[in-house]
Tab-separated table of C-alpha atoms in Angstrom:
chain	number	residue	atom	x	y	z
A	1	UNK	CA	122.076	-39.555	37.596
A	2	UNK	CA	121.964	-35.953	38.687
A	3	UNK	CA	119.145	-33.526	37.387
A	4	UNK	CA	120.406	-30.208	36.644
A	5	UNK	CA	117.927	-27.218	37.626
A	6	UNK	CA	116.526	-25.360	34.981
A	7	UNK	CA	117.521	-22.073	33.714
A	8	UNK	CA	115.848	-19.120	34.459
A	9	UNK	CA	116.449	-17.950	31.466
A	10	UNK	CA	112.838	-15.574	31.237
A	11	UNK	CA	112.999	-14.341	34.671
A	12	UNK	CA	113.414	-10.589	35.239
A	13	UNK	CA	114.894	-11.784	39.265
A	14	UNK	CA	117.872	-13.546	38.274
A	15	UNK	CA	117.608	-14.541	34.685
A	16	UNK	CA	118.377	-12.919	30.868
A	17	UNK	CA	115.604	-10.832	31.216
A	18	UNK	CA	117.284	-8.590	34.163
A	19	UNK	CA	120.135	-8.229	32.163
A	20	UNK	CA	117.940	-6.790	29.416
A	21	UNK	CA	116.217	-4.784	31.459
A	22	UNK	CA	119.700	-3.370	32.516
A	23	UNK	CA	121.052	-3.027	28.757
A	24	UNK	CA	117.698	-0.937	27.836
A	25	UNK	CA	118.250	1.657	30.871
A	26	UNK	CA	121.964	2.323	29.931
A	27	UNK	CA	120.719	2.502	26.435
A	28	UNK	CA	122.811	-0.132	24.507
A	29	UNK	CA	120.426	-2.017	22.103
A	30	UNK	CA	122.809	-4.259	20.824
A	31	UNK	CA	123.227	-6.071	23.904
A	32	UNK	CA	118.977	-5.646	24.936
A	33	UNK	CA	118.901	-7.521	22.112
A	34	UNK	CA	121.324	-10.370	22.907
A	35	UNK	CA	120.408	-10.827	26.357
A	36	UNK	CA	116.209	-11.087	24.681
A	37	UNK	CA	117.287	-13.670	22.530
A	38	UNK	CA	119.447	-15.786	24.969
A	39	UNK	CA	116.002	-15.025	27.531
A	40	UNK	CA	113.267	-16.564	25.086
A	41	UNK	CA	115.496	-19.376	23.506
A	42	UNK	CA	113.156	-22.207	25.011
A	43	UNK	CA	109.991	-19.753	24.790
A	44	UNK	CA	107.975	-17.574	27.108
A	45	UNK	CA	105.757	-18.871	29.797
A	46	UNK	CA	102.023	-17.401	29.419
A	47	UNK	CA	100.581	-20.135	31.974
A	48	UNK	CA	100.411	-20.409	36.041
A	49	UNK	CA	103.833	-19.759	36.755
A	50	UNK	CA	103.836	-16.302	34.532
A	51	UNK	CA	104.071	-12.826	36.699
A	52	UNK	CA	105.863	-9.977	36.836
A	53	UNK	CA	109.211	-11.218	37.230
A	54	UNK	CA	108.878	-14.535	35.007
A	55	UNK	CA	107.770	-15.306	31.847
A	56	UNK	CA	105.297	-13.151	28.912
A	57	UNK	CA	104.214	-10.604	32.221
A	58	UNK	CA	107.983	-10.002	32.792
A	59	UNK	CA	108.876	-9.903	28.921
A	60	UNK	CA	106.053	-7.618	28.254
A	61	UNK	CA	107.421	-5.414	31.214
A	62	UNK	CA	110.912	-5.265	29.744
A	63	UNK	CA	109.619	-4.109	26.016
A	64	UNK	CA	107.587	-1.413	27.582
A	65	UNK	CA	110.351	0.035	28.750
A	66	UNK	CA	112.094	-0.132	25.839
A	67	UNK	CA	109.335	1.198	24.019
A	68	UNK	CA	108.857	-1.788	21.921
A	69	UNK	CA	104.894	-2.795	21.319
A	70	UNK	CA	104.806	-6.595	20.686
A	71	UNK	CA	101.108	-7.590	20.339
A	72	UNK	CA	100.994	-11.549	20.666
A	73	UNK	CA	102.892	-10.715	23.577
A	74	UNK	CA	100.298	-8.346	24.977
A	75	UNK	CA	97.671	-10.857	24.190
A	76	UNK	CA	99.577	-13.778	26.033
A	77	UNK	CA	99.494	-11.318	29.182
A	78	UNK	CA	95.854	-10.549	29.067
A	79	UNK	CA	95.372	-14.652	28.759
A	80	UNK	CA	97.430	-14.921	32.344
A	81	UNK	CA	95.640	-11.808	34.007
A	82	UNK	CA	91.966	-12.939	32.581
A	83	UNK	CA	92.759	-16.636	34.275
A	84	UNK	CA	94.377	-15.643	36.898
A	85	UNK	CA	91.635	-13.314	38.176
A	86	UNK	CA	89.004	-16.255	37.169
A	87	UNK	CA	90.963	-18.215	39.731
A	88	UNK	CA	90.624	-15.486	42.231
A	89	UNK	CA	87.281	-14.931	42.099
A	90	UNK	CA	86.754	-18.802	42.508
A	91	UNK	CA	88.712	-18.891	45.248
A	92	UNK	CA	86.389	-16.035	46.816
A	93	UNK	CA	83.436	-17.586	46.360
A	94	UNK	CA	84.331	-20.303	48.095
A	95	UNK	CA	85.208	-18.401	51.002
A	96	UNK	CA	88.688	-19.922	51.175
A	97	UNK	CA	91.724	-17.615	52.181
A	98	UNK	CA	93.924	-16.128	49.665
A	99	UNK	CA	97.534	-17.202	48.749
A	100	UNK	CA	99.965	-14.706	48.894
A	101	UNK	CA	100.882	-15.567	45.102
A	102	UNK	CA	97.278	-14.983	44.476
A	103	UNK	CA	97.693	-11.101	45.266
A	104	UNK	CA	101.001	-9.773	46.064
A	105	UNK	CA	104.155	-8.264	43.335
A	106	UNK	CA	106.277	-11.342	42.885
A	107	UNK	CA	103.586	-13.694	41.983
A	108	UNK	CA	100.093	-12.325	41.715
A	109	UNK	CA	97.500	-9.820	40.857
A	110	UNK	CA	99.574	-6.743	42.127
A	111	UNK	CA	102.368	-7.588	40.021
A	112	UNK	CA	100.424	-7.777	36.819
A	113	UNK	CA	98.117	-4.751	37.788
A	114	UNK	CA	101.702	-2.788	37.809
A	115	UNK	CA	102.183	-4.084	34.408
A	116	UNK	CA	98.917	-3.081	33.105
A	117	UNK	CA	99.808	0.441	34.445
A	118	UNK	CA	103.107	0.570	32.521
A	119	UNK	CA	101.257	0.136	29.093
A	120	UNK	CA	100.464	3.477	26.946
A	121	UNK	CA	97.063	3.052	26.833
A	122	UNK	CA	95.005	1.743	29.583
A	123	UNK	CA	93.974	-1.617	28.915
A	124	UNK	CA	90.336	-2.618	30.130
A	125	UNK	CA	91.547	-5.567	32.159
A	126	UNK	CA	93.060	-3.004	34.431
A	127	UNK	CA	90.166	-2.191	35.830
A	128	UNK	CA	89.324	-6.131	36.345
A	129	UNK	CA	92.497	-6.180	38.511
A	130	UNK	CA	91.556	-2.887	40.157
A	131	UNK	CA	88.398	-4.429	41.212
A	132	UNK	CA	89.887	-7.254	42.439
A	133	UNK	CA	92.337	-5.088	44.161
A	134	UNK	CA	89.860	-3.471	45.889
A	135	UNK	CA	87.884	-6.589	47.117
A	136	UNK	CA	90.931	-7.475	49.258
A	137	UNK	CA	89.407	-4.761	51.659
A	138	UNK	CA	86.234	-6.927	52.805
A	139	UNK	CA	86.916	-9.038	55.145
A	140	UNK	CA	86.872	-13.099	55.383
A	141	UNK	CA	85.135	-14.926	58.117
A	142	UNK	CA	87.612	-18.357	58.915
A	143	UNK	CA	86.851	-20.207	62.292
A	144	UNK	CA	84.363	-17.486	63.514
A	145	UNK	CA	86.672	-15.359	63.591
A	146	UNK	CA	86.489	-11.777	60.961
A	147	UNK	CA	90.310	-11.387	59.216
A	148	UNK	CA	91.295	-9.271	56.324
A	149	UNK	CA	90.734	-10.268	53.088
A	150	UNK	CA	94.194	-10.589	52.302
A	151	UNK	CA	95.063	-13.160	55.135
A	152	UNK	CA	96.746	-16.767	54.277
A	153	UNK	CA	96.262	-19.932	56.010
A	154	UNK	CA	100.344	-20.492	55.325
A	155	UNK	CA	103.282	-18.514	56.500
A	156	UNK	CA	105.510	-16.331	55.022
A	157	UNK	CA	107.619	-18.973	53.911
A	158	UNK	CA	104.732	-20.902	52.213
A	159	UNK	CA	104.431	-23.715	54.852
A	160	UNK	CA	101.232	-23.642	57.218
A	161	UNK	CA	101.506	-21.203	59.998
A	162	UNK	CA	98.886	-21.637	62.981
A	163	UNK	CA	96.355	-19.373	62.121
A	164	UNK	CA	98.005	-18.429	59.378
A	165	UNK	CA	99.286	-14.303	58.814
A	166	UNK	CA	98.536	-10.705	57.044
A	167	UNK	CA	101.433	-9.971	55.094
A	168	UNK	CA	102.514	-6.260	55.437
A	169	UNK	CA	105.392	-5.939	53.179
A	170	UNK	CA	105.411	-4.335	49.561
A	171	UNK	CA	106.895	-7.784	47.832
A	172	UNK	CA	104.239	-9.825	49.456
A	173	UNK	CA	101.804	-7.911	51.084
A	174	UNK	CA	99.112	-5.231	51.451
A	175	UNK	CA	101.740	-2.577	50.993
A	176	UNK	CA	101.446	-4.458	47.061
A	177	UNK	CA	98.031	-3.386	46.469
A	178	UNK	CA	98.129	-0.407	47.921
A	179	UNK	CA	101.082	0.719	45.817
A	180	UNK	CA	99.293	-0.406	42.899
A	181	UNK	CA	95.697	0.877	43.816
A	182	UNK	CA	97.467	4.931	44.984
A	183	UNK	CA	99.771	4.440	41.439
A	184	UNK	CA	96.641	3.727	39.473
A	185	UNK	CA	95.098	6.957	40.675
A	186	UNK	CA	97.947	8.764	39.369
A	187	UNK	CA	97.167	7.054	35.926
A	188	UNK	CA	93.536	8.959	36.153
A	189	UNK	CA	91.973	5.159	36.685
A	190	UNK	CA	89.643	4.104	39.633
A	191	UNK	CA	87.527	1.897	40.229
A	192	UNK	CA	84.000	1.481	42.601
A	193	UNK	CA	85.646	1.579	46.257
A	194	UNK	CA	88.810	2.413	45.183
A	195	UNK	CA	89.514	5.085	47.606
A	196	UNK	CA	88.143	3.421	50.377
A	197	UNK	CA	90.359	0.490	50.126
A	198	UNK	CA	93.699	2.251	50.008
A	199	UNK	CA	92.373	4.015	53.090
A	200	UNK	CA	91.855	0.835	54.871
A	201	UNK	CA	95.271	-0.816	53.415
A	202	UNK	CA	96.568	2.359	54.968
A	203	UNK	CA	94.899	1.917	58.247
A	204	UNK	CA	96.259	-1.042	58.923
A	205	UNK	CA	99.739	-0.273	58.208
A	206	UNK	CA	99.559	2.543	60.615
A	207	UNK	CA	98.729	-0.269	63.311
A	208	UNK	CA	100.780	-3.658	62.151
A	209	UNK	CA	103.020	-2.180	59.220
A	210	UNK	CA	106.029	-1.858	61.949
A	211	UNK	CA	106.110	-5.659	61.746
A	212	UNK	CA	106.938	-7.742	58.643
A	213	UNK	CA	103.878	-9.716	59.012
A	214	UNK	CA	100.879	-9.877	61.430
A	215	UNK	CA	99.612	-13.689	63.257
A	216	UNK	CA	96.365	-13.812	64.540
A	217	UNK	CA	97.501	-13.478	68.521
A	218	UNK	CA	98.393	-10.208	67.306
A	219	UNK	CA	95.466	-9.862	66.255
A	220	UNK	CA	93.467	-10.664	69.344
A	221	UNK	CA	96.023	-8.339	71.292
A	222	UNK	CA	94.642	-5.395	73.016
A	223	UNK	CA	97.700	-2.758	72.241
A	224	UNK	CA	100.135	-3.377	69.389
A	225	UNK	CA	103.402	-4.949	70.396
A	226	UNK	CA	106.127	-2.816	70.804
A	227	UNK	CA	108.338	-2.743	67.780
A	228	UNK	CA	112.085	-3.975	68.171
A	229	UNK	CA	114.404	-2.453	64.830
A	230	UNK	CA	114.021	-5.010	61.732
A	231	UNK	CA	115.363	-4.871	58.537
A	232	UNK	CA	114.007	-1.491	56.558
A	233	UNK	CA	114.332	-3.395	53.377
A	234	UNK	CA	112.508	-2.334	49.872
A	235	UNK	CA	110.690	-5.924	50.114
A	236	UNK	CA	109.401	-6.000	53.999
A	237	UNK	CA	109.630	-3.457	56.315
A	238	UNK	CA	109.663	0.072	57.185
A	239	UNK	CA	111.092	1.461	53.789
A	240	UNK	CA	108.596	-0.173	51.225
A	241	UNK	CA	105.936	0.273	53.761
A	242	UNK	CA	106.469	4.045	54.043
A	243	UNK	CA	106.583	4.737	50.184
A	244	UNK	CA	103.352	2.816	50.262
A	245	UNK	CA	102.239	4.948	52.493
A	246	UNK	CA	103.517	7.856	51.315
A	247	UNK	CA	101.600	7.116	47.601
A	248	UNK	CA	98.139	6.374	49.267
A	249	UNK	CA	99.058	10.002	51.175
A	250	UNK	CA	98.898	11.375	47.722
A	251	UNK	CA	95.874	9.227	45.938
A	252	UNK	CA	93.772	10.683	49.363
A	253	UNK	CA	95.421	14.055	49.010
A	254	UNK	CA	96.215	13.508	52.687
A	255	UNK	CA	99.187	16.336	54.064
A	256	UNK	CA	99.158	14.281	57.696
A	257	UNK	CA	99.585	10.486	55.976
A	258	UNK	CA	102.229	11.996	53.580
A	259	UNK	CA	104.336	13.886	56.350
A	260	UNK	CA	103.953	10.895	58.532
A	261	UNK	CA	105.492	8.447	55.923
A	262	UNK	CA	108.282	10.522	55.449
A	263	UNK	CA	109.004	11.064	58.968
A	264	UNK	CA	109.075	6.855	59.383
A	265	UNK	CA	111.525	6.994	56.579
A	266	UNK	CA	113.597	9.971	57.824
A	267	UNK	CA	113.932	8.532	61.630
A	268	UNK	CA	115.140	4.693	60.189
A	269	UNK	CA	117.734	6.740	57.887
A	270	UNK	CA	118.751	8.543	61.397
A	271	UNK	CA	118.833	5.626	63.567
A	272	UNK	CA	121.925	3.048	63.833
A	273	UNK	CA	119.815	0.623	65.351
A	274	UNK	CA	117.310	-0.057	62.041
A	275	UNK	CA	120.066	1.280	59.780
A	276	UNK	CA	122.573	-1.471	61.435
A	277	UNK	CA	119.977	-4.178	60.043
A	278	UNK	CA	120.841	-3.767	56.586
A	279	UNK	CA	123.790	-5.877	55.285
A	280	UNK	CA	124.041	-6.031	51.852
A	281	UNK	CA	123.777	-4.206	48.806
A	282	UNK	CA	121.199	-5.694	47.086
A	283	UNK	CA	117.714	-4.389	45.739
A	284	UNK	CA	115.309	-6.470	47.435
A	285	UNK	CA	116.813	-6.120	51.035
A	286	UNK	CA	119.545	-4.051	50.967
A	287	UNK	CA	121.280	-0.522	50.140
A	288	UNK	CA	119.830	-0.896	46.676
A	289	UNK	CA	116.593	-0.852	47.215
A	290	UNK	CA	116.726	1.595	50.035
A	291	UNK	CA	118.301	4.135	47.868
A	292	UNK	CA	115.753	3.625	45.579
A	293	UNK	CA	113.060	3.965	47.775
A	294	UNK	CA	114.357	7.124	49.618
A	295	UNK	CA	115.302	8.675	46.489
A	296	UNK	CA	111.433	8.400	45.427
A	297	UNK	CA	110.088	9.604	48.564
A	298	UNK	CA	111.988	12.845	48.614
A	299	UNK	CA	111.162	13.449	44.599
A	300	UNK	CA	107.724	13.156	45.947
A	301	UNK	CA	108.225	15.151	49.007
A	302	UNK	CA	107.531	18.867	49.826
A	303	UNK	CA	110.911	18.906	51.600
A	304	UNK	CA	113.484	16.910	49.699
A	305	UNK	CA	116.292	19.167	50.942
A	306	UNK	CA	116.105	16.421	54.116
A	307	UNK	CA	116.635	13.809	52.158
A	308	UNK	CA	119.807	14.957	50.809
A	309	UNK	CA	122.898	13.842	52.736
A	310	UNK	CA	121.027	10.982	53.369
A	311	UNK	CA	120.769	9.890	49.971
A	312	UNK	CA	124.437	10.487	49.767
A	313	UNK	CA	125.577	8.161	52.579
A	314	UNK	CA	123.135	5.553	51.083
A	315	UNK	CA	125.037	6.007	47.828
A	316	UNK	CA	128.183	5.990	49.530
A	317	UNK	CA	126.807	2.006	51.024
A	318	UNK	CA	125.906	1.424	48.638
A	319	UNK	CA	129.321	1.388	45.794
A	320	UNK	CA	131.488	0.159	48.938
A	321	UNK	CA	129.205	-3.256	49.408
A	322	UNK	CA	128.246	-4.129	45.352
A	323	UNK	CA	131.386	-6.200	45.026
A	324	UNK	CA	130.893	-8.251	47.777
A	325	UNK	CA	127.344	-9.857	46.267
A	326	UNK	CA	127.884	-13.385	44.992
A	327	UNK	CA	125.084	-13.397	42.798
A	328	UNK	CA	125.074	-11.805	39.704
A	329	UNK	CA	121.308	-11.425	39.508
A	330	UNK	CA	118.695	-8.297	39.099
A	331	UNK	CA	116.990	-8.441	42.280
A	332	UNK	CA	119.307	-9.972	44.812
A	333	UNK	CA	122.738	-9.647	43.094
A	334	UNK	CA	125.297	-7.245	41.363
A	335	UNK	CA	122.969	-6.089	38.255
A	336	UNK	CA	120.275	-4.578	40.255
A	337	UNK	CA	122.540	-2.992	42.483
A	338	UNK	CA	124.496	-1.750	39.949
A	339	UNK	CA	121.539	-0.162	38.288
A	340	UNK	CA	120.545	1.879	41.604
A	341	UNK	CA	124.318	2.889	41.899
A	342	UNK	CA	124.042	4.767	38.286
A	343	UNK	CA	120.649	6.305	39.055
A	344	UNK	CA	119.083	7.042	36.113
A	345	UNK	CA	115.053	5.856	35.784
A	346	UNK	CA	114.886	6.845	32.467
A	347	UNK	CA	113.349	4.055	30.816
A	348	UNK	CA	110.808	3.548	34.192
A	349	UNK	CA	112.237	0.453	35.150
A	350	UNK	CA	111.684	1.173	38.808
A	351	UNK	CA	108.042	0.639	38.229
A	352	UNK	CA	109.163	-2.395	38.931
A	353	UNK	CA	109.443	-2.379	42.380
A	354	UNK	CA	105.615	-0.368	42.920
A	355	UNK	CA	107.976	2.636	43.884
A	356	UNK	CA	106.807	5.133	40.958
């Protein structure tokens, strides 16, 4: 007998809930309300596996930006973000190491923190996640040896990595709560440390943000390694991590952070060899997303004129690759791209991505 997967149906990646997402940007309710139906046919997740991209956080994400207020769903969220930060703080006090699904946009605390931030009136519980946010930036002591306070004992793939890693990437990473903790300033909320943290999340992405992640002999190295061109995706590497960057450049009111995360962004645009590394269209590692990204670094920059004919050739990429996806999906497929291609933000729905 063969067991079929389950559907997705109430994930905002590559389920229903993308497509409504999609349908509520280009405006045609009819259809947002099709694809909502179809998404909650065998209900909404509110337990352990909820986030951003699945279940009542992701719902709740995709009403906002319709402008729809649903309140049971509001109060499912706040169940998930009150037990999920209960779990964190456990975890803390026993002096274990974090998960990356503990903290980072896909899975954890960033992710719903970006949430919270999308709802017209700041809930309390935002500043709960703030908090939390903000403890990431004392350290852990694991085999006598001092690591951030984000570090895992597993790898980036989720099996156990020697030493374990730092995640540096805006899906998974510090670049997360960085994005969420400089956004949240914009909002007019802080929180005790708050500014001190995103300068220390900062800090560290000026020394190990060229690299996708960062292992403990890196760690114990006395210079940085020199960096080899990677992928400048939206998810890991130099393109999430300089709109990161550029966003705790404006929480600090810092002209020398800003300028420098919009010169990282400017010279992987310019160069072949990091440019050559993308190749696909997608949002979460290709064309997509880097078109998003650049587009809200030069809305943000002093300079956009820069930006300009870059954006264009992105765009450009960007149409010629879309048909050649496989997947259909929001995040790594055809919809997503699709939605970058038209380039509209009207409803907000790149909030999704910690880019605005």
């Amino acid at each position: 007998m063969t067991t079929l997967p389950l559907p997705r149906l109430q994930d905002l990646a590559v389920g229903s809930l993308g497509l409504a997402l999609a349908h509520v940007e280009r405006g045609d309710f009819d259809a947002v309300r099709h694809a909502l139906t179809h998404a909650v046919a065998g209900g909404v997740s509110s337990g352990s596996n909820a986030s951003l991209f699945h279940g009542a956080p992701a719902l709740e994400f995709v009403l906002n930006c319709a402008g729809a207020d649903r309140s049971d769903v509001r109060e499912a969220v706040d169940r998930v973000v009150v037990a999920r930060l209960a779990t964190a703080r456990q975890r803390q006090k026993s002096g274990a190491l974090a998960s990356v699904a503990e903290f980072d946009l896909i899975e954890g605390l960033a992710g719903l923190g970006a949430l919270l931030l999308t709802r017209g009136t700041p809930s309390p519980i935002l500043e709960d996640v703030l908090a939390y946010l903000v403890s990431l930036a004392q350290p852990i002591h694991s085999v006598g040896q001092k690591l951030p306070g984000w570090w895992t004992s597993a790898g980036p793939s989720g099996t156990e990595l020697d030493g374990g890693h730092g995640n540096n990437g805006i899906a998974h990473g510090i670049s997360g709560p960085l994005a969420v903790l400089s956004l949240a300033v914009r909002h007019g909320v802080q929180v005790p440390g708050h500014h001190e943290a995103i300068a220390l999340f900062a800090s560290w992405l000026d020394t190990y943000g060229g690299d996708y992640w960062t292992t403990r002999k890196q760690l114990k190295a006395s210079q940085p390694r020199t960096l080899t061109p990677s992928r400048p995706s939206w998810c890991y590497g130099r393109a999430g991590i300089a709109r990161a960057q550029q966003l705790a450049a404006l929480a600090l009111d810092d002209p020398a952070r800003r300028y420098a995360a919009e010169e990282a962004l400017l010279q992987t645009l310019t160069d072949p060899a990091w440019l050559g590394r993308i190749n696909d269209a997608t949002l979460c590692h290709g064309w997509a997303g880097l078109l998003c990204v650049t587009r809200t670094v030069t809305n943000d920059s002093p300079t956009p004129d820069r930006f300009a004919t870059l954006s264009a050739d992105l765009h450009q990429r960007l149409i010629a690759d879309i048909d050649d996806l496989p997947e259909s999906g929001f995040l790594e497929g055809r919809l997503g791209a699709q939605l970058a291609a038209e380039g509209t933000d009207t409803t907000g729905w790149t909030r999704l991505l910690l880019i605005t």
